[in-house]
Tab-separated table of C-alpha atoms in Angstrom:
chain	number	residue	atom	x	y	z
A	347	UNK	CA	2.548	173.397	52.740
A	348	UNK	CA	6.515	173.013	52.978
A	349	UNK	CA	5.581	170.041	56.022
A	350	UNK	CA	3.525	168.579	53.150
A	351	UNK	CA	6.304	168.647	50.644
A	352	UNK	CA	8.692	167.331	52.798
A	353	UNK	CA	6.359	164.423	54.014
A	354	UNK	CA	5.683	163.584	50.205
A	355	UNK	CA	9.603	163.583	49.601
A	356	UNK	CA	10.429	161.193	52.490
A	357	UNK	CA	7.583	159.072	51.482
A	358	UNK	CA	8.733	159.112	47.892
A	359	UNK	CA	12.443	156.996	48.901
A	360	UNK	CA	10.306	153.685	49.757
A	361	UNK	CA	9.039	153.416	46.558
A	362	UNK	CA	11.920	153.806	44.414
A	363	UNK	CA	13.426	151.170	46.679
A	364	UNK	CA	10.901	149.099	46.397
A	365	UNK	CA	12.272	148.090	42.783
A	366	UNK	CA	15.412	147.383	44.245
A	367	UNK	CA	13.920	145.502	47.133
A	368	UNK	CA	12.067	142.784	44.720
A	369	UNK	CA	15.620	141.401	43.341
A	370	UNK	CA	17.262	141.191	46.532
A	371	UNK	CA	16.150	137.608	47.815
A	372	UNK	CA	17.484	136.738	43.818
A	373	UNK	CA	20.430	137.634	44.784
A	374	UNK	CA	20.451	136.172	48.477
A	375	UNK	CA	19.152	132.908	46.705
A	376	UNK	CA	22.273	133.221	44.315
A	377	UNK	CA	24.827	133.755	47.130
A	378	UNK	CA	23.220	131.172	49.421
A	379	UNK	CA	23.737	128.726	46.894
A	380	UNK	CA	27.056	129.280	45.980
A	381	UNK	CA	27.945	129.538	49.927
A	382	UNK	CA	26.780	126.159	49.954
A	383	UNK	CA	29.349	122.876	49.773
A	384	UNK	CA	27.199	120.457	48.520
A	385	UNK	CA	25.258	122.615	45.957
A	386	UNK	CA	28.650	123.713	44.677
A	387	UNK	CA	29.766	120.084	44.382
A	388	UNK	CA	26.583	119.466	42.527
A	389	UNK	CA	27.163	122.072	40.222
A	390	UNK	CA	31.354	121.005	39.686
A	391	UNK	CA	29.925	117.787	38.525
A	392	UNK	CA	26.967	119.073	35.875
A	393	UNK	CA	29.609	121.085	34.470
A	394	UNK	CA	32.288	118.300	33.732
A	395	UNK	CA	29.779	116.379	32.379
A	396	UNK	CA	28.839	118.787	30.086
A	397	UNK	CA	32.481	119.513	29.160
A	398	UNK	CA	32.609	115.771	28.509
A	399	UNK	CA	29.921	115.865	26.615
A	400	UNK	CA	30.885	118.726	24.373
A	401	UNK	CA	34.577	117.680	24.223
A	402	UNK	CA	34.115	113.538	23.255
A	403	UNK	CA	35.172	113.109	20.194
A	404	UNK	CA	38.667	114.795	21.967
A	405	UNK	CA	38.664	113.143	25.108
A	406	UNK	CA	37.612	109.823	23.618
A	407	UNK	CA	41.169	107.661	23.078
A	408	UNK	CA	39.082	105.273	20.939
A	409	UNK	CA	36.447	104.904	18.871
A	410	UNK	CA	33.674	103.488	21.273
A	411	UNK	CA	31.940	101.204	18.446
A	412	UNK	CA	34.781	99.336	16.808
A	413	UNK	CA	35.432	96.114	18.709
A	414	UNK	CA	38.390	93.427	19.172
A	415	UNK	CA	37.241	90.123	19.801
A	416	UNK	CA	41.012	89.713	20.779
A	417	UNK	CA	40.967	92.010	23.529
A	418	UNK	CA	37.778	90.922	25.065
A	419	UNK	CA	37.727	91.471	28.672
A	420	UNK	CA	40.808	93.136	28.781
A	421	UNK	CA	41.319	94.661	32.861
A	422	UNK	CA	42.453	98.336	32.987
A	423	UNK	CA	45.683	99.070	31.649
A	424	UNK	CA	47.673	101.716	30.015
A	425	UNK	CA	46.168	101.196	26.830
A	426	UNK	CA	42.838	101.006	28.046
A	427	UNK	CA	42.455	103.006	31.324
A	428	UNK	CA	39.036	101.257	32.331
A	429	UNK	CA	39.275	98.207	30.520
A	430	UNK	CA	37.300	96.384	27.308
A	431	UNK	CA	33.575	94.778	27.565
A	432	UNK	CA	32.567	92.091	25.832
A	433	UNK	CA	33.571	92.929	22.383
A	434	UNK	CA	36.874	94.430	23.069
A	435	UNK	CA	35.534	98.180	23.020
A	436	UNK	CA	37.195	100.879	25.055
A	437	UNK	CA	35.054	101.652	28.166
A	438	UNK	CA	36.495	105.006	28.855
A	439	UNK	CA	35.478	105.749	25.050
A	440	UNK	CA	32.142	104.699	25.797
A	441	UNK	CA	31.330	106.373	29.013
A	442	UNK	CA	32.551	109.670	27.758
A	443	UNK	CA	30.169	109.331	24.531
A	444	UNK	CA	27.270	108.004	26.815
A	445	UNK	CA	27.522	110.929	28.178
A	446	UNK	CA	26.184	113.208	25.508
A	447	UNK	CA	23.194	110.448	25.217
A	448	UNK	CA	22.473	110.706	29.111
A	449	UNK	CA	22.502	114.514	28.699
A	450	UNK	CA	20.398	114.492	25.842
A	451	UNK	CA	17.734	112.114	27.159
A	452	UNK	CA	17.493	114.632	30.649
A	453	UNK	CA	17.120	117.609	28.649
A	454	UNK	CA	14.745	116.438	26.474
A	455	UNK	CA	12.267	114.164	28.475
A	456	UNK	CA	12.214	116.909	31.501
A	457	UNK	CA	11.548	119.522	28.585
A	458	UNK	CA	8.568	117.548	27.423
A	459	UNK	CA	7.657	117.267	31.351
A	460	UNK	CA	8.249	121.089	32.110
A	461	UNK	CA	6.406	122.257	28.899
A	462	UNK	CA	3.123	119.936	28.705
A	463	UNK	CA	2.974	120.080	33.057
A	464	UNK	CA	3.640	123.446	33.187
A	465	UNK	CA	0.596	124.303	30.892
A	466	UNK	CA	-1.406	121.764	32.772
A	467	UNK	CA	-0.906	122.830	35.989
A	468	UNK	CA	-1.590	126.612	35.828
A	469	UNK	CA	-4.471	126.257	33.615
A	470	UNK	CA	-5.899	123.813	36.143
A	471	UNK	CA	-4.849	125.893	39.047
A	472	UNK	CA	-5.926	129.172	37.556
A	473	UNK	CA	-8.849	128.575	35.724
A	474	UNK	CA	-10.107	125.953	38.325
A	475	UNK	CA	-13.685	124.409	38.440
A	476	UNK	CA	-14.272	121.759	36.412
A	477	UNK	CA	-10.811	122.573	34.324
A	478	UNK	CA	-9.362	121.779	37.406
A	479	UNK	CA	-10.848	118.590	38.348
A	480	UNK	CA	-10.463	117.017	35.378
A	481	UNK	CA	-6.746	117.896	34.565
A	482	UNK	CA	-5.896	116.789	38.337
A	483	UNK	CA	-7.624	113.679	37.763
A	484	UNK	CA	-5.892	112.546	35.081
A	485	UNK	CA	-2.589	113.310	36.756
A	486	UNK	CA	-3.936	111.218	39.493
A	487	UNK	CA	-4.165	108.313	37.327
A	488	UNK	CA	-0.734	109.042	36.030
A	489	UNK	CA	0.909	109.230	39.425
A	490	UNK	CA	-1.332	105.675	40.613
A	491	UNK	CA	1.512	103.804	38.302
A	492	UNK	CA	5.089	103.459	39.579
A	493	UNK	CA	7.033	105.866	37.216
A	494	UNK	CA	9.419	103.096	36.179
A	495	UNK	CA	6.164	100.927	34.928
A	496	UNK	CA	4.446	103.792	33.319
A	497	UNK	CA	7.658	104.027	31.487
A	498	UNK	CA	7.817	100.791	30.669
A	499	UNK	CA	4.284	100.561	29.170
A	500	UNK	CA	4.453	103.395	26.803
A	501	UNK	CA	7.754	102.038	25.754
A	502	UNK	CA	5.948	98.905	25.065
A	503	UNK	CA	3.111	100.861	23.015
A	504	UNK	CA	5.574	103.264	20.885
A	505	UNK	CA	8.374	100.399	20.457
A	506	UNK	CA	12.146	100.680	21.364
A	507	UNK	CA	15.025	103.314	20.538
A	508	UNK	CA	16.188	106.404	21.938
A	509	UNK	CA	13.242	108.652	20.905
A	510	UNK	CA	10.586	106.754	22.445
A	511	UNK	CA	12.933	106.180	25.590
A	512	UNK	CA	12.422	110.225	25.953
A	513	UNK	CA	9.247	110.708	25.233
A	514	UNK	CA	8.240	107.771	27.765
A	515	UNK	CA	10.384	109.143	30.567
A	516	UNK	CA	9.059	112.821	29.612
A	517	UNK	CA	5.312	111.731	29.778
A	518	UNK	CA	6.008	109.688	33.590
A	519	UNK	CA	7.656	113.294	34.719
A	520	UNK	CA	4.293	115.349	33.678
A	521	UNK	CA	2.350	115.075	36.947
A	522	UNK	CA	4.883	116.237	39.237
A	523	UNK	CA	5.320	119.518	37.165
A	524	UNK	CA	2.133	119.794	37.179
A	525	UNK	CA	1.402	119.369	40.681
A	526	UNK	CA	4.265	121.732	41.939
A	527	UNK	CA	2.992	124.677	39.524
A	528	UNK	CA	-0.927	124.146	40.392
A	529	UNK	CA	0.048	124.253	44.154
A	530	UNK	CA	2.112	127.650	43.379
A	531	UNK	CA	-0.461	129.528	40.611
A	532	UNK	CA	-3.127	128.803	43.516
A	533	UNK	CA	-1.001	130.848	46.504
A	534	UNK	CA	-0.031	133.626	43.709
A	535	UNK	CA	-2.730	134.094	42.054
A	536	UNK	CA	-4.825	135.340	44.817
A	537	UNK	CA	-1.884	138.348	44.901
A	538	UNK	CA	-2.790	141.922	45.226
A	539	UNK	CA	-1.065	142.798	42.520
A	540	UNK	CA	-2.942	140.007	40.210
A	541	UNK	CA	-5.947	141.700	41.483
A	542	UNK	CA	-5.004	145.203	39.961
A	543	UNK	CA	-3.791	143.393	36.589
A	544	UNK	CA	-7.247	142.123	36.751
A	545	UNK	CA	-9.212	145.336	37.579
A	546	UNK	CA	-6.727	147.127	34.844
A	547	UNK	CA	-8.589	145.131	32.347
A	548	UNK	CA	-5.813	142.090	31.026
A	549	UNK	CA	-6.975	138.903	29.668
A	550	UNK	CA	-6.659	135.860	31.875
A	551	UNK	CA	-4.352	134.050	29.547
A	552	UNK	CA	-2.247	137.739	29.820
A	553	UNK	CA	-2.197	137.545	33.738
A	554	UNK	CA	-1.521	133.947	33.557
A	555	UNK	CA	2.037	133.410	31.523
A	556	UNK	CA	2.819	137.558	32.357
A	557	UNK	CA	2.199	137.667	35.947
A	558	UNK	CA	1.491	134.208	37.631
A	559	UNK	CA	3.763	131.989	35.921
A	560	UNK	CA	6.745	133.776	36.236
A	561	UNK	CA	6.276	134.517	40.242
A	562	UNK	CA	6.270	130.665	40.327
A	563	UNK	CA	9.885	129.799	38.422
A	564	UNK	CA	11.789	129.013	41.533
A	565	UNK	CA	9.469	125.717	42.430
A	566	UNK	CA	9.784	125.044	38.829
A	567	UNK	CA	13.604	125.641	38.674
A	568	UNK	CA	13.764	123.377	41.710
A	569	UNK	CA	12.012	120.585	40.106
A	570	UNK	CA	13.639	121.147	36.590
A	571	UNK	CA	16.864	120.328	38.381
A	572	UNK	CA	16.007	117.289	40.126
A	573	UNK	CA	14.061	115.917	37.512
A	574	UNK	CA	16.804	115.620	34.839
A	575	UNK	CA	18.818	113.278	37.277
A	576	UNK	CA	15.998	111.088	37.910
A	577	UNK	CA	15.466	111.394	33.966
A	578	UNK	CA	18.867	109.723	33.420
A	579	UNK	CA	18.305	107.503	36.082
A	580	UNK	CA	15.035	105.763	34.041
A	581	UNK	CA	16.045	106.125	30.878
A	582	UNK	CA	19.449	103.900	32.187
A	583	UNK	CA	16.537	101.550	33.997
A	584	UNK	CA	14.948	100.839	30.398
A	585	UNK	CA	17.979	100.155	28.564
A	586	UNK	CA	19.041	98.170	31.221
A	587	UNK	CA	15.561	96.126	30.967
A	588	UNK	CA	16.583	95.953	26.576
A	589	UNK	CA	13.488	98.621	25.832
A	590	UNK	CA	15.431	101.806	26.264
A	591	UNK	CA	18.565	103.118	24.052
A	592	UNK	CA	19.722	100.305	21.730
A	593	UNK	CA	23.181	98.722	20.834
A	594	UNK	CA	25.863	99.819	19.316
A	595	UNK	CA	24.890	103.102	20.849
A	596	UNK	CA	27.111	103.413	24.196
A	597	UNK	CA	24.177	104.076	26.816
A	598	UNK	CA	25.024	103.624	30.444
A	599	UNK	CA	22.305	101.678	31.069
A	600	UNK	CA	22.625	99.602	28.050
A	601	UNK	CA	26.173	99.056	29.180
A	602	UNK	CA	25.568	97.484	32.810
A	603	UNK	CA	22.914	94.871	31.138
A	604	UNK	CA	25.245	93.676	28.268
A	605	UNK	CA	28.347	93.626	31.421
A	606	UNK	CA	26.116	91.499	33.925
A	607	UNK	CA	26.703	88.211	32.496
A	608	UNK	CA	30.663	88.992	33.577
A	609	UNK	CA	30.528	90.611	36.692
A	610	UNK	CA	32.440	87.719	38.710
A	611	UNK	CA	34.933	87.810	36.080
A	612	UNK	CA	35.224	90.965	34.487
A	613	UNK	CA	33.899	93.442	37.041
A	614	UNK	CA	35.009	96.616	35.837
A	615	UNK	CA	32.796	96.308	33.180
A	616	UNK	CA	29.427	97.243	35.042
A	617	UNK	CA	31.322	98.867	38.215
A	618	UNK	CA	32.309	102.070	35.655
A	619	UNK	CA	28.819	102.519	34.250
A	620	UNK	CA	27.254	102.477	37.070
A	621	UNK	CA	29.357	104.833	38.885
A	622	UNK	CA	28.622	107.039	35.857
A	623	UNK	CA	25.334	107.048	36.646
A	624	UNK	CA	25.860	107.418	39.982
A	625	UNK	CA	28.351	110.718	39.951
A	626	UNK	CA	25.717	112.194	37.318
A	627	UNK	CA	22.545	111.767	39.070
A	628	UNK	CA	24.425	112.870	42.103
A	629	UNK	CA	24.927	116.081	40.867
A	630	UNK	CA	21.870	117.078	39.963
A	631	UNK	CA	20.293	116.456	43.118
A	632	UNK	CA	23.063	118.089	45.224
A	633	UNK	CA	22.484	121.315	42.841
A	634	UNK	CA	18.617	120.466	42.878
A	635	UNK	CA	18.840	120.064	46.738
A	636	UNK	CA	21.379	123.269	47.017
A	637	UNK	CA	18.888	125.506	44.860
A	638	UNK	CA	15.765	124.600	47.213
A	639	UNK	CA	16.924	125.399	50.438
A	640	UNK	CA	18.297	128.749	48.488
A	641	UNK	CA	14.505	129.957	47.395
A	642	UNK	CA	13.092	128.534	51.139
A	643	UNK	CA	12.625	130.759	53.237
A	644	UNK	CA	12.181	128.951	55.798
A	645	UNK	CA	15.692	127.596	55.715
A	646	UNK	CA	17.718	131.227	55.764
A	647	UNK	CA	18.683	132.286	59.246
């Protein structure tokens, strides 16, 4: 009997450790990340912007809608660092204000993406059947148009400004989301422990969003990053084509197509928004590329 208890006993140390266990690659994820150079470059730059965002109407040493036809294409200087555009507006005062639009427009178009291709792809991949094949064919129309053109043709339908710009750019990022969390809800849902939520009598809709969905976030998390600089990067491409954020409003994009017409002579006026957009969608793919090779496996030594 004492051979018994003491088997029982030195089985019993697993299993409290098994807790413990489960948020240890977490953790490994964490540190591999931040052990990484170019994830923690990526990361530097999402935070200034953010400061820069917050911090504008500080950083800003003008205000970046009132003009001076006097100082139109004025070269950087002392009093203005990166120069004037066409209407004698601080650029500096502009980039750090289009900031707070680019940030807004990533947030909010990859929330609409993450929310409405979230739901879509683990009701298709957990429900499957039918569900399945017709959700996945309508992303499959959705992904047969170049994102930039879908975006431009439900701009075209809704009509311009900075609300539509979002929505458009949110609706183009909806298959991918719902791709990546299909592909994951079908390899977890086939879990053991899905199967014993199942035989202890829980609702589908329970099992889904309580034990499938969140066993899924780091493809999501992964995707969520990326997708906010390629967010930024279209909603720039339709103000740049006139259908995206509108004037006065200091959008990046909007900035590089009213600068084109001086580039020869007035270059700093499109070299500084575009390196704007280039720094910013940089960052989020050096933290979006950073944070998958964290949650691979495959990639850890």
């Amino acid at each position: 009997m004492s051979a018994e208890v003491k088997l029982d006993n030195h089985n019993a140390a697993p299993l409290a450790a098994h807790p413990t266990e489960k948020k240890r690659p977490i953790f490994e994820a964490l540190k591999s990340m931040i052990s990484s150079k170019t994830s923690l470059i990526g990361l530097i730059l999402i935070v200034l912007l953010i400061l820069v965002a917050l911090f504008a109407s500080f950083l800003a040493p003008h205000d970046p809608t009132q003009g001076d036809l006097f100082s139109r294409y004025k070269s950087p200087s002392g009093a203005h660092w990166l120069g004037t555009d066409e209407l004698g507006r601080d650029i500096l005062s502009r980039l750090i204000y289009g900031s707070r639009i680019s940030i807004q427009v990533g947030l909010i178009a990859v929330g609409i993406a993450l929310v409405i291709g979230t739901f879509l792809g683990a009701i298709s991949g957990f429900f499957g059947k039918w569900l399945d094949m017709l959700v996945m064919r309508v992303i499959d129309i959705l992904m047969a148009f170049p994102s930039i053109l879908l975006a431009i043709a439900i701009v075209a339908v809704m009509g311009k400004g900075l609300t539509n710009t979002m929505i458009a750019v949110g609706i183009v990022g909806i298959p991918q989301f719902a791709r990546i969390v299909r592909s994951s809800v079908l390899s977890v849902k086939e879990s053991e422990y899905i199967e014993a939520a199942r035989a202890g009598g829980a609702r589908q809709f329970r099992v889904l969003f309580r034990h499938v969905l969140p066993n899924c976030m780091a493809p999501i998390i992964v995707q969520t990053t990326l997708s906010i600089g390629t967010a930024i990067l279209d909603a720039a491409g339709l103000s740049f084509l006139g259908l995206g954020v509108q004037p006065p409003k200091p959008e990046w994009g909007a900035m590089l197509d009213a600068g084109r017409a001086a580039l020869q002579t007035a270059p700093w006026v499109v070299i500084f928004p575009g390196l704007a957009i280039l720094i910013t969608v940089l960052g989020f793919n050096l933290l979006g590329d950073g944070l998958r090779d964290a949650f691979d496996p495959r990639t850890k030594k």
